Structure formats: structure tokens, C-alpha cells
Amino acid sequence: MTSSSHLTTAERAVGSANGLKEAPPLAERDPLARALAVDEALDGRNNLLNRRLQMVEELWEAVILQECGQPLVDLLQRLRSMCSPEGQALEYPIPEVLQIVEHLSLDAAIQTARAFALFFQLINIVEQHYERAEDSDMRMVDSQQRTVRENEKFERLFPYLRLQGVPPGLLRRLLERLHIRLVFTAHPTEIVRHTIREKQRAFSHLLSQLDWAEQSHPLQAQMLREQLAEEVLLWWRTDELHQSKPTVLNEVDYTLHYFEEVLFQAIPLLHEYLSRSLKKSFPSVEPPPAGFCNFGSWVGGDRDGNPSVTANVTWQTARYQRNLVLGKYIESVKALTKTLSVSLHWGDVDSQLLDVLEQDRRRMPEVYESFSLQYRQEPYRLKLSYIQRRLELTRERNRNLADSACLPVPPPLDNAYANAEEFLADLQLIQSSLKNSGLSCRQLDHLICQVQVFGFHLAHLDIRQDSSYHEAALTEIFEYLRILPRPYSEMTEEEKTAFLLRELQTRRPLIPLEAPFSDKAAELIATFRTLRRLQQEFGMAMCQTYVISMSRQLSDLLEVLLLAKEVGLYDPISGRGSLAVVPLFETVEDLKGAPEVLRQLLEIPFYRQYLAQQENLQEVMLGYSDSNKDAGFLSSNWEIYKAQQRLQAVAESYGVKLQIFHGRGGSVGRGGGPAYEAILAQPGRSVGGRIKITEQGEVLASKYSLQDLAIFNLETVTSAVIQASLLRTYPNDLHEWSRLMESLAERSRQVYRNLVYEQEGFVEFFHEVTPIEEISQLQISSRPARRSGNSKDIGSLRAIPWVFSWTQSRFLLPAWYGVGTALEEYAAKGEHNLNHLQHLYREWPFFRMVISKVEMTLAKADLQIARHYVREMSSPERLERAMELFELIAQEMYRTREMVLKITGHKELLENDPYLKRSVQLRNRSIVPLGFIQVSLLKRLRGKQKSHFHNTQYNRAELLRGALLTINGIAAGMRNTG
């Protein structure tokens, strides 16, 4: 294992024959020089980030040398030379290097792929760890963007608001209603194992210790470097691929890990930072309630296209969440007991606390017997002992609940907390007593903040299901009851709506306790019944939102209301209910129709009465993924922008508050990108102090794997919401600009749809030149990659694997295609039109965000490697057509790149963000050879090339494993999947 046996004699011969020389020592060749040679103001010789990047490459190479020998080290360095200085693949790859790739044994190909994947993981950690150390405003050169980015931090935001003349009263009213909810979702292309995530966190913690030790403890610093080397070696010997397909409860565990390890501690710090920064600039303004920033989760509740998410799974998820948060509270109370050692000999205690202690003594004599002597003069410790016991009893009852929601719920345990409010009241009693005696306890304040945010639920569990499931279930129910002259599914929308409105206003039950329904219908009914039981057992905070995917018409919402009525979650007669019905509009056509659907809903008197007892708030979710796959990047973003404007206008006309739920993904092709700029780019009054956003997959790891990162990202989102709500972020002549955007979006959509949905052979092209079929075989999600069966059409494919596939082959097509033609044609129509586009880029946050995202994506795309996929992966009979399609794509990319540079005024892509530019170049030079290896393995796997494995027979499973490892490595290098 420590020899060079992974490279065969034949491979060494190929390398030698083609001039593959042994690489000189790392220190002499300085492999990071190209990527790190950027603006000296950003990257000086002593820059900590640069030194750490150099260090991890040395560690990486040392491990490869130890485990695999010098020949693999030499091969890796030779392969990395295949890039241009900008980190792109050479237009004509070096023939001898391609020959080496084609002649690699499977063992060597796998080792090479693993080595590059490990390299990406290591530099990702370093960049993630140190990117906050560099002043964020140094990352932007353009003055407009620098001004924006400076206000990401609270300490800069509030002085800026004061300079802008924001009245304290206006800020106070906004903070009183400030509400931010970040919803964590299970990512169907989350490729990194939980085990690897833990190793990433451990490595980052060691880096933190090293930063400190290097300042004053050289010996300890050396020991930490050795420990880092040990971690890399252990990492190398750890399998990167999931061993089996994760269950939904596995995904629950993975996602809630961020709460347990990071967010529980980060939230009170966020509130403290905001409070302190606010006080300096606006001393008379009170900070927002602690729960202004809270969390939701779809993991265990999102059943759209995932039959593994059942009613029982949702019930178990709720139990898991409560068990986790109760465990964190018990730990905190134990720590607080050590801190609050105040003695009656040296301080006063409120009489109310003493009275409560006497009540506790009578209710829990066993606790009194255990601690009365030990804490007889320490009332706070005694009270905390009672609190700890009550929490333990609450957790015990939670563990006694059955796995199934259908089984009886055990009676409450004596002295267990009935809800989080009782626990909070006990803590506030201690806080009040301390305050009245002139004391404070930051540790207690943090715990109170945590209870106000996390309660006994941890995260608000949303339920999501496709609208077609409700229609199908109701069709079965109505046919069983024989109350309609023809099947419900065959009725017109007007007939459905009229019938549902009548049924909603009756008290007769529709669903019998037992009936011969199909499995799908029975499961849907069980879901609604479980929702009712969840609220009864865990409280309203656990679960009160039902998201309807593919909402298109009013009946889609009324169907859910009717099902909710059947289980007691909604009563239109009294106007009371406990379930928020949230339509999700996803395709472009659905986005266009969304305002009318909302208008029809708000026209219903009993529904408006229902909203009135729910803070008069209607939530609407907008999907970025399917609209992008449907119409392309520019059209999707513009339709979502318009939909927000129109939805807001409808809500205001009925006196209803609107909350937009943004279904953003991790990649640009699914609405991803910097959250700060995205929030500031929202139209008009659409933010209004409230926002709800999904956080998915690798986004969770990049934002919430470390406490400092988590706080920074939460602070960034909060600052953006405050700024977007108080300051005008849209131009005065928006109407004129909107007309222009309408025409640009329409032309972009035409170009995109012409390629994806109208060009002959495009579906086959997509399946051949991307690893979509292999991605579908990754054991990375409980949810299928396609919505329906084995169909290979684009429509049935989920947006996430669609984006993931184009990212792997370096096209990144969904994030830019069609934009160039629209911009170029407009610019050509008049001599001042280009100036107009440049003006929009400077003055309109929305347009600047769109162009910036396209620019970032183009910098990550690589047409040369994409061409290699087309040439090598296309079937002989389709190659000519495939090259024609490639030329269409290539011309559009050149066109888009040229227009982006003209509009931004940049000489090269990412000129205004040297930090990101360096990061992209640093990765590209290792992603390029990994792409060539992936192509080679995919050809062998798909039978497009005879094996060059030196007469060695490898089965399909071994080839698939090799291909999947390259997918894993490229995903790590690109820093996103879908």
C-alpha cells in the first residue's frame, strides 16, 4: 500500500515514452503560483490563506506519496499541466497526456480520482475557514458592489442606516415584525457522506488550534501539523461513496446534525451581535424578539415524489427533533448549575423564586431529598435541579412514544413539561431574580434565547406534496361515496371549485375510518391524520405549514383545505384552523397565473376570515428550479420577479400581508448564489421585513458546518432583509426597464426552449454527453432522480440532477443559455442600447445580480472539456448531430461571454472579484484532468471503448465505482452539485 504498485509497468512505460518526467520537489515548482498570483492587496506573501493552501497541498502530496508512491505523484502533476494559465482545458489536449488517461488501469484511475477529490475537499476547508478572515469589502473592486457588500455585517449596517437618515421609529417598527425563516431540505444530490463531513469539521478545528499555536507555541504548532497529516491519511483510507442508499431518517439525522453541532450555539450569538451593534447607532431602539431568525425543515416532511416519506416517518422525525433539543437543554442546564453558585449568605433572592421552590419541593420530593443539603444555601442551583429533572421526564415521555402515529399516545408523566413555555417561564423567573439583585448571567440569557427560537420542536416541520396526489385521492373518495355524477378528475376547474366550496361549508364527514382506498390515497389520508396528532402531541410550532407543489389553480388549494377539514385542522364555519396552506408555483406558466389564483382565493369570504385569525398572513412559495429548467435562467428570474410584484399588489388590495417563500437551490441554475445580493434584488415592497428561504445540500455544509460561518451567513441574510425593507432598492424608471426586461426574457426563453425542447436529438445528446445515468445510481438520496418511472424525457427529470449533470461535463448550460442572444440582439438595435444595458447594470440591483451570476457561471464553465465529452461520449451514428448541437451551445457561450464583458466593463471574467477568480482557477487545473478520466471511465462503462486494462477483466460494478468517484471529485471541485 505504500508502494507504487497502483501504476502498472505499462503505464510507467507510456509515461516514460511520452516524456513524463519525475516531478521536482513541491517547494521548487511552487504548484499554487498560478492560482495565487493575483492582486497583491489581496494576496501578499505572508497572507495566511495562501500559506494554508500551500500547507494542505504539501500534506496531500505527502500522503499520496506514502500511500501510492512517486509514480502517482508524478502522474497527478503531469495531468494538472493540461490546463491553460487561466485554469481551462487546452483547446487541443496534449496527445500523450490523453494517451496516458486512456491507458490507465482501473486501479490507477480510481486512485487518481480519489486523490483529486481529496485535494478539492482540503482546499474547500481552507477557503471556507479563512475566507471570513479577509475583509469582505476587499473582495469587490467595483465601487457599487463594494458599497453593497460593506453592509453585510451588523456593525456596518446600522451606522449606514443612520447616515441614510432612517428614522428610529421606522427601524423600530420593522424590527418588531422582523421574521426570517431558513428551511433546511434533504438534497437529492448531496454527494458527501456524513462521515466525510465530520472529518471536514475536525480538520477545520485543528486549523483553528494551529492559528493560535503558531503565535506563541511552536512545539504545539508542530504537533498540530502532525495531527493534520494524520487526519489526511485517515481521510485517504475512508470510503468517499455512500455504502447504501440513505433512508429518510438517515437524512433527518444528517440535516439536524447542523443544529446539534453549530446552530444551537450560534443563534444566541447572532442575537447578541445584533443587539450590541444596534445600540451603538440607535440606542433608543429595542432589538427584535429572539425568535426573529428561526428554522424550518422539509426533511421527513417533504413527500413530493418521494414515497419513502410516510406518515410514520414524519411522526418519527418530530420525535427525533424534540429528543435532540431536549438533550441540548439538559446539557445547558447542567452547565448553568455549575455557574449559578450564588449563595443566600452573599446575595438576595426574589421571594417569588423562594415560593416556587417550596411548590417544587411538594411536587418533586425526590429531587428535594437528593439536593436539599447540597444546595440548601444555593437557591438557583436547587431550582435548576428541579428544571433538569422536569426536562428529563419530558424526554423520557418523548422516548416512550411509539414509532407509529397510529398507536395510542401514552399519558403525560407527572412533572414533565407540557410545553416549552413552561420551561421558559422557569428560566425567566431565575433571570428576573438575578436582575433584581443586580446580577446578570450571559449563559442564562443565551439559553433563554435558544428556548425562544427552538422551543421543544427545534425546527418547524413543513409538509409538501404534489397537487396531483390530492386530486387523485379525492377522486377515489368521491367515487366510493358516489356523490358525483362523474369522476372528480374529469370535472372542469369551475365545476371542481364550485363543488369544493359547497363541501367546505358543510359539517358532514367525507372520509370513513376504514375504506378500500389505494395505497397512495390511504397514505395521503394518514398524513393528514398524523398532522392533527402532531399538533396535539408536539404543539402548533412543530408542524402547521402544508406546501402544495405544482399549484396551478384554485382547486389545488381548496382540495387541501377540504382534507384538512376532514381531520379537524380547519373549520370554515367558525373560521378557525391550524394549517397554513401554501401554494408552490414552479413553472413559468404557473408563475404567470399565480396572482390570479391568489386573487380567487382571497375572494372567498370564509378564507379571509380564516386568515384574519392567522395574523392576516398568506404565504406563497416560488420555485426557481423548475422554472429555470422550463424557460432558462433569464426568463425564470424575470418571471419570479414579476410574480412577486403582482402577488404583492393582490395581497395589498385585500389588506393581507404576504410572505414569499423562496425555493432556492445551491447552484445558479436553481436560484442559488450570494443570498445578500439576491435579497437586495427583490422587487419593491416584496420583502417587508419577512422572508423564508430554502437551504439545500452542499449549501448547508458551506454555510453551517462551522459556527463562525453560520453566524456570518445568518448575519448576512438578516442585514439584507433589514436593508431591503427600509431602503429603496429599485429605480424610479422601473416601468421602462421592465418593458426591456420583458423582451429580453422572452427572447432568451425562445432561444433556450428551441435548444432544449425543439432541437432534434437533444434528449439523446443530454443523456450521452453528461453522466446523468450514473448520477441516478449514486446512493445519495432517499428520493428518486425522476418524478415518474423510467422515462428519459427532460420533463420528468428533476431539476437538481438536470443541473448536476451539466455541471459535471462543464457546460453549466442551465445557468446562462439564451442570455447572450437576447442581450446581443438588443444591443445591435441601437447605438445607445449597450450604454443602456451598462446603466442598468450600475443602477438596478436585479439586473446586476443576473449578470453577475451569469459571469460567475461562465468562469466555471469549460468549453474545451465539454467538447471532449461530446466527441468521446456520442454514439458514432449521432456524433455529427451532437457536434452540431455543441456548436450551437458554443456559439451562445461565446456570445454570452462577450456581452457580459461589455456590460460589466471587465476585460476578463471575475475581474471585480479576484478572490473568487483565484478560487476557480485553483480548482480548475485539477478538475480538468478529472474530467478526462471521467470520460475515459464512462466510455468503458457504457461499452463505447474496448478496455485498455491490460487483459484484466473488470466487472461493471468496479467500473461504475470508478465513474462515481470521478463524479464525487468533480462535485467537490465545483463546490456544488445541483
PDB file of N, CA, C and O in Angstrom, residues 585-616:
ATOM      1  N   PHE A 585     -45.706  27.731  -6.783  1.00  0.00           N
ATOM      2  CA  PHE A 585     -45.778  27.946  -8.227  1.00  0.00           C
ATOM      3  C   PHE A 585     -44.382  27.741  -8.807  1.00  0.00           C
ATOM      4  O   PHE A 585     -43.438  28.428  -8.407  1.00  0.00           O
ATOM      5  N   GLU A 586     -44.269  26.812  -9.777  1.00  0.00           N
ATOM      6  CA  GLU A 586     -42.941  26.373 -10.204  1.00  0.00           C
ATOM      7  C   GLU A 586     -42.613  26.661 -11.661  1.00  0.00           C
ATOM      8  O   GLU A 586     -41.526  27.150 -11.954  1.00  0.00           O
ATOM      9  N   THR A 587     -43.490  26.326 -12.574  1.00  0.00           N
ATOM     10  CA  THR A 587     -43.189  26.557 -13.986  1.00  0.00           C
ATOM     11  C   THR A 587     -43.471  28.007 -14.343  1.00  0.00           C
ATOM     12  O   THR A 587     -44.141  28.740 -13.591  1.00  0.00           O
ATOM     13  N   VAL A 588     -42.982  28.424 -15.496  1.00  0.00           N
ATOM     14  CA  VAL A 588     -43.201  29.807 -15.934  1.00  0.00           C
ATOM     15  C   VAL A 588     -44.686  30.097 -16.091  1.00  0.00           C
ATOM     16  O   VAL A 588     -45.176  31.160 -15.665  1.00  0.00           O
ATOM     17  N   GLU A 589     -45.426  29.182 -16.683  1.00  0.00           N
ATOM     18  CA  GLU A 589     -46.861  29.408 -16.849  1.00  0.00           C
ATOM     19  C   GLU A 589     -47.567  29.499 -15.503  1.00  0.00           C
ATOM     20  O   GLU A 589     -48.491  30.306 -15.321  1.00  0.00           O
ATOM     21  N   ASP A 590     -47.151  28.694 -14.554  1.00  0.00           N
ATOM     22  CA  ASP A 590     -47.764  28.745 -13.224  1.00  0.00           C
ATOM     23  C   ASP A 590     -47.423  30.055 -12.519  1.00  0.00           C
ATOM     24  O   ASP A 590     -48.251  30.617 -11.791  1.00  0.00           O
ATOM     25  N   LEU A 591     -46.199  30.538 -12.711  1.00  0.00           N
ATOM     26  CA  LEU A 591     -45.809  31.828 -12.124  1.00  0.00           C
ATOM     27  C   LEU A 591     -46.663  32.952 -12.696  1.00  0.00           C
ATOM     28  O   LEU A 591     -47.073  33.867 -11.973  1.00  0.00           O
ATOM     29  N   LYS A 592     -46.924  32.891 -13.987  1.00  0.00           N
ATOM     30  CA  LYS A 592     -47.761  33.921 -14.616  1.00  0.00           C
ATOM     31  C   LYS A 592     -49.194  33.882 -14.076  1.00  0.00           C
ATOM     32  O   LYS A 592     -49.850  34.919 -13.942  1.00  0.00           O
ATOM     33  N   GLY A 593     -49.669  32.672 -13.772  1.00  0.00           N
ATOM     34  CA  GLY A 593     -51.040  32.550 -13.278  1.00  0.00           C
ATOM     35  C   GLY A 593     -51.188  32.707 -11.782  1.00  0.00           C
ATOM     36  O   GLY A 593     -52.324  32.765 -11.272  1.00  0.00           O
ATOM     37  N   ALA A 594     -50.075  32.787 -11.056  1.00  0.00           N
ATOM     38  CA  ALA A 594     -50.120  32.825  -9.595  1.00  0.00           C
ATOM     39  C   ALA A 594     -50.954  33.984  -9.035  1.00  0.00           C
ATOM     40  O   ALA A 594     -51.761  33.772  -8.107  1.00  0.00           O
ATOM     41  N   PRO A 595     -50.805  35.218  -9.540  1.00  0.00           N
ATOM     42  CA  PRO A 595     -51.607  36.322  -8.971  1.00  0.00           C
ATOM     43  C   PRO A 595     -53.113  36.091  -9.074  1.00  0.00           C
ATOM     44  O   PRO A 595     -53.858  36.413  -8.149  1.00  0.00           O
ATOM     45  N   GLU A 596     -53.558  35.509 -10.167  1.00  0.00           N
ATOM     46  CA  GLU A 596     -54.992  35.258 -10.338  1.00  0.00           C
ATOM     47  C   GLU A 596     -55.461  34.172  -9.369  1.00  0.00           C
ATOM     48  O   GLU A 596     -56.568  34.275  -8.806  1.00  0.00           O
ATOM     49  N   VAL A 597     -54.659  33.153  -9.159  1.00  0.00           N
ATOM     50  CA  VAL A 597     -55.023  32.121  -8.191  1.00  0.00           C
ATOM     51  C   VAL A 597     -55.150  32.719  -6.800  1.00  0.00           C
ATOM     52  O   VAL A 597     -56.105  32.431  -6.064  1.00  0.00           O
ATOM     53  N   LEU A 598     -54.195  33.592  -6.429  1.00  0.00           N
ATOM     54  CA  LEU A 598     -54.261  34.236  -5.119  1.00  0.00           C
ATOM     55  C   LEU A 598     -55.490  35.128  -5.015  1.00  0.00           C
ATOM     56  O   LEU A 598     -56.169  35.155  -3.977  1.00  0.00           O
ATOM     57  N   ARG A 599     -55.799  35.855  -6.094  1.00  0.00           N
ATOM     58  CA  ARG A 599     -56.983  36.731  -6.076  1.00  0.00           C
ATOM     59  C   ARG A 599     -58.250  35.914  -5.851  1.00  0.00           C
ATOM     60  O   ARG A 599     -59.109  36.280  -5.036  1.00  0.00           O
ATOM     61  N   GLN A 600     -58.375  34.799  -6.551  1.00  0.00           N
ATOM     62  CA  GLN A 600     -59.549  33.950  -6.387  1.00  0.00           C
ATOM     63  C   GLN A 600     -59.643  33.410  -4.958  1.00  0.00           C
ATOM     64  O   GLN A 600     -60.734  33.325  -4.383  1.00  0.00           O
ATOM     65  N   LEU A 601     -58.519  33.051  -4.392  1.00  0.00           N
ATOM     66  CA  LEU A 601     -58.509  32.528  -3.018  1.00  0.00           C
ATOM     67  C   LEU A 601     -58.963  33.596  -2.023  1.00  0.00           C
ATOM     68  O   LEU A 601     -59.777  33.320  -1.129  1.00  0.00           O
ATOM     69  N   LEU A 602     -58.445  34.816  -2.192  1.00  0.00           N
ATOM     70  CA  LEU A 602     -58.787  35.885  -1.252  1.00  0.00           C
ATOM     71  C   LEU A 602     -60.198  36.428  -1.474  1.00  0.00           C
ATOM     72  O   LEU A 602     -60.700  37.185  -0.635  1.00  0.00           O
ATOM     73  N   GLU A 603     -60.819  36.056  -2.564  1.00  0.00           N
ATOM     74  CA  GLU A 603     -62.210  36.445  -2.804  1.00  0.00           C
ATOM     75  C   GLU A 603     -63.176  35.628  -1.951  1.00  0.00           C
ATOM     76  O   GLU A 603     -64.335  36.003  -1.790  1.00  0.00           O
ATOM     77  N   ILE A 604     -62.724  34.504  -1.413  1.00  0.00           N
ATOM     78  CA  ILE A 604     -63.596  33.632  -0.628  1.00  0.00           C
ATOM     79  C   ILE A 604     -63.743  34.203   0.777  1.00  0.00           C
ATOM     80  O   ILE A 604     -62.755  34.283   1.526  1.00  0.00           O
ATOM     81  N   PRO A 605     -64.922  34.605   1.188  1.00  0.00           N
ATOM     82  CA  PRO A 605     -65.095  35.264   2.491  1.00  0.00           C
ATOM     83  C   PRO A 605     -64.628  34.416   3.667  1.00  0.00           C
ATOM     84  O   PRO A 605     -63.950  34.921   4.577  1.00  0.00           O
ATOM     85  N   PHE A 606     -64.984  33.123   3.685  1.00  0.00           N
ATOM     86  CA  PHE A 606     -64.620  32.332   4.857  1.00  0.00           C
ATOM     87  C   PHE A 606     -63.103  32.081   4.914  1.00  0.00           C
ATOM     88  O   PHE A 606     -62.550  31.837   5.976  1.00  0.00           O
ATOM     89  N   TYR A 607     -62.427  32.160   3.749  1.00  0.00           N
ATOM     90  CA  TYR A 607     -60.966  32.006   3.783  1.00  0.00           C
ATOM     91  C   TYR A 607     -60.312  33.268   4.334  1.00  0.00           C
ATOM     92  O   TYR A 607     -59.345  33.188   5.103  1.00  0.00           O
ATOM     93  N   ARG A 608     -60.836  34.428   3.953  1.00  0.00           N
ATOM     94  CA  ARG A 608     -60.299  35.676   4.520  1.00  0.00           C
ATOM     95  C   ARG A 608     -60.527  35.713   6.031  1.00  0.00           C
ATOM     96  O   ARG A 608     -59.691  36.206   6.789  1.00  0.00           O
ATOM     97  N   GLN A 609     -61.665  35.185   6.478  1.00  0.00           N
ATOM     98  CA  GLN A 609     -61.933  35.096   7.914  1.00  0.00           C
ATOM     99  C   GLN A 609     -60.903  34.186   8.587  1.00  0.00           C
ATOM    100  O   GLN A 609     -60.423  34.465   9.693  1.00  0.00           O
ATOM    101  N   TYR A 610     -60.543  33.127   7.902  1.00  0.00           N
ATOM    102  CA  TYR A 610     -59.536  32.197   8.419  1.00  0.00           C
ATOM    103  C   TYR A 610     -58.176  32.883   8.533  1.00  0.00           C
ATOM    104  O   TYR A 610     -57.475  32.752   9.549  1.00  0.00           O
ATOM    105  N   LEU A 611     -57.780  33.634   7.503  1.00  0.00           N
ATOM    106  CA  LEU A 611     -56.505  34.347   7.546  1.00  0.00           C
ATOM    107  C   LEU A 611     -56.476  35.381   8.671  1.00  0.00           C
ATOM    108  O   LEU A 611     -55.423  35.617   9.275  1.00  0.00           O
ATOM    109  N   ALA A 612     -57.609  35.973   8.952  1.00  0.00           N
ATOM    110  CA  ALA A 612     -57.663  37.017   9.977  1.00  0.00           C
ATOM    111  C   ALA A 612     -57.216  36.502  11.340  1.00  0.00           C
ATOM    112  O   ALA A 612     -56.623  37.240  12.130  1.00  0.00           O
ATOM    113  N   GLN A 613     -57.489  35.217  11.632  1.00  0.00           N
ATOM    114  CA  GLN A 613     -57.056  34.681  12.916  1.00  0.00           C
ATOM    115  C   GLN A 613     -55.670  34.028  12.812  1.00  0.00           C
ATOM    116  O   GLN A 613     -55.206  33.377  13.718  1.00  0.00           O
ATOM    117  N   GLN A 614     -54.986  34.213  11.665  1.00  0.00           N
ATOM    118  CA  GLN A 614     -53.607  33.757  11.474  1.00  0.00           C
ATOM    119  C   GLN A 614     -52.712  34.942  11.113  1.00  0.00           C
ATOM    120  O   GLN A 614     -51.909  34.879  10.187  1.00  0.00           O
ATOM    121  N   GLU A 615     -52.866  36.021  11.853  1.00  0.00           N
ATOM    122  CA  GLU A 615     -52.087  37.251  11.657  1.00  0.00           C
ATOM    123  C   GLU A 615     -52.334  37.878  10.289  1.00  0.00           C
ATOM    124  O   GLU A 615     -51.554  38.700   9.818  1.00  0.00           O
ATOM    125  N   ASN A 616     -53.405  37.466   9.625  1.00  0.00           N
ATOM    126  CA  ASN A 616     -53.751  38.017   8.316  1.00  0.00           C
ATOM    127  C   ASN A 616     -52.596  37.844   7.326  1.00  0.00           C
ATOM    128  O   ASN A 616     -52.328  38.715   6.496  1.00  0.00           O
TER     129      ASN A 616
END
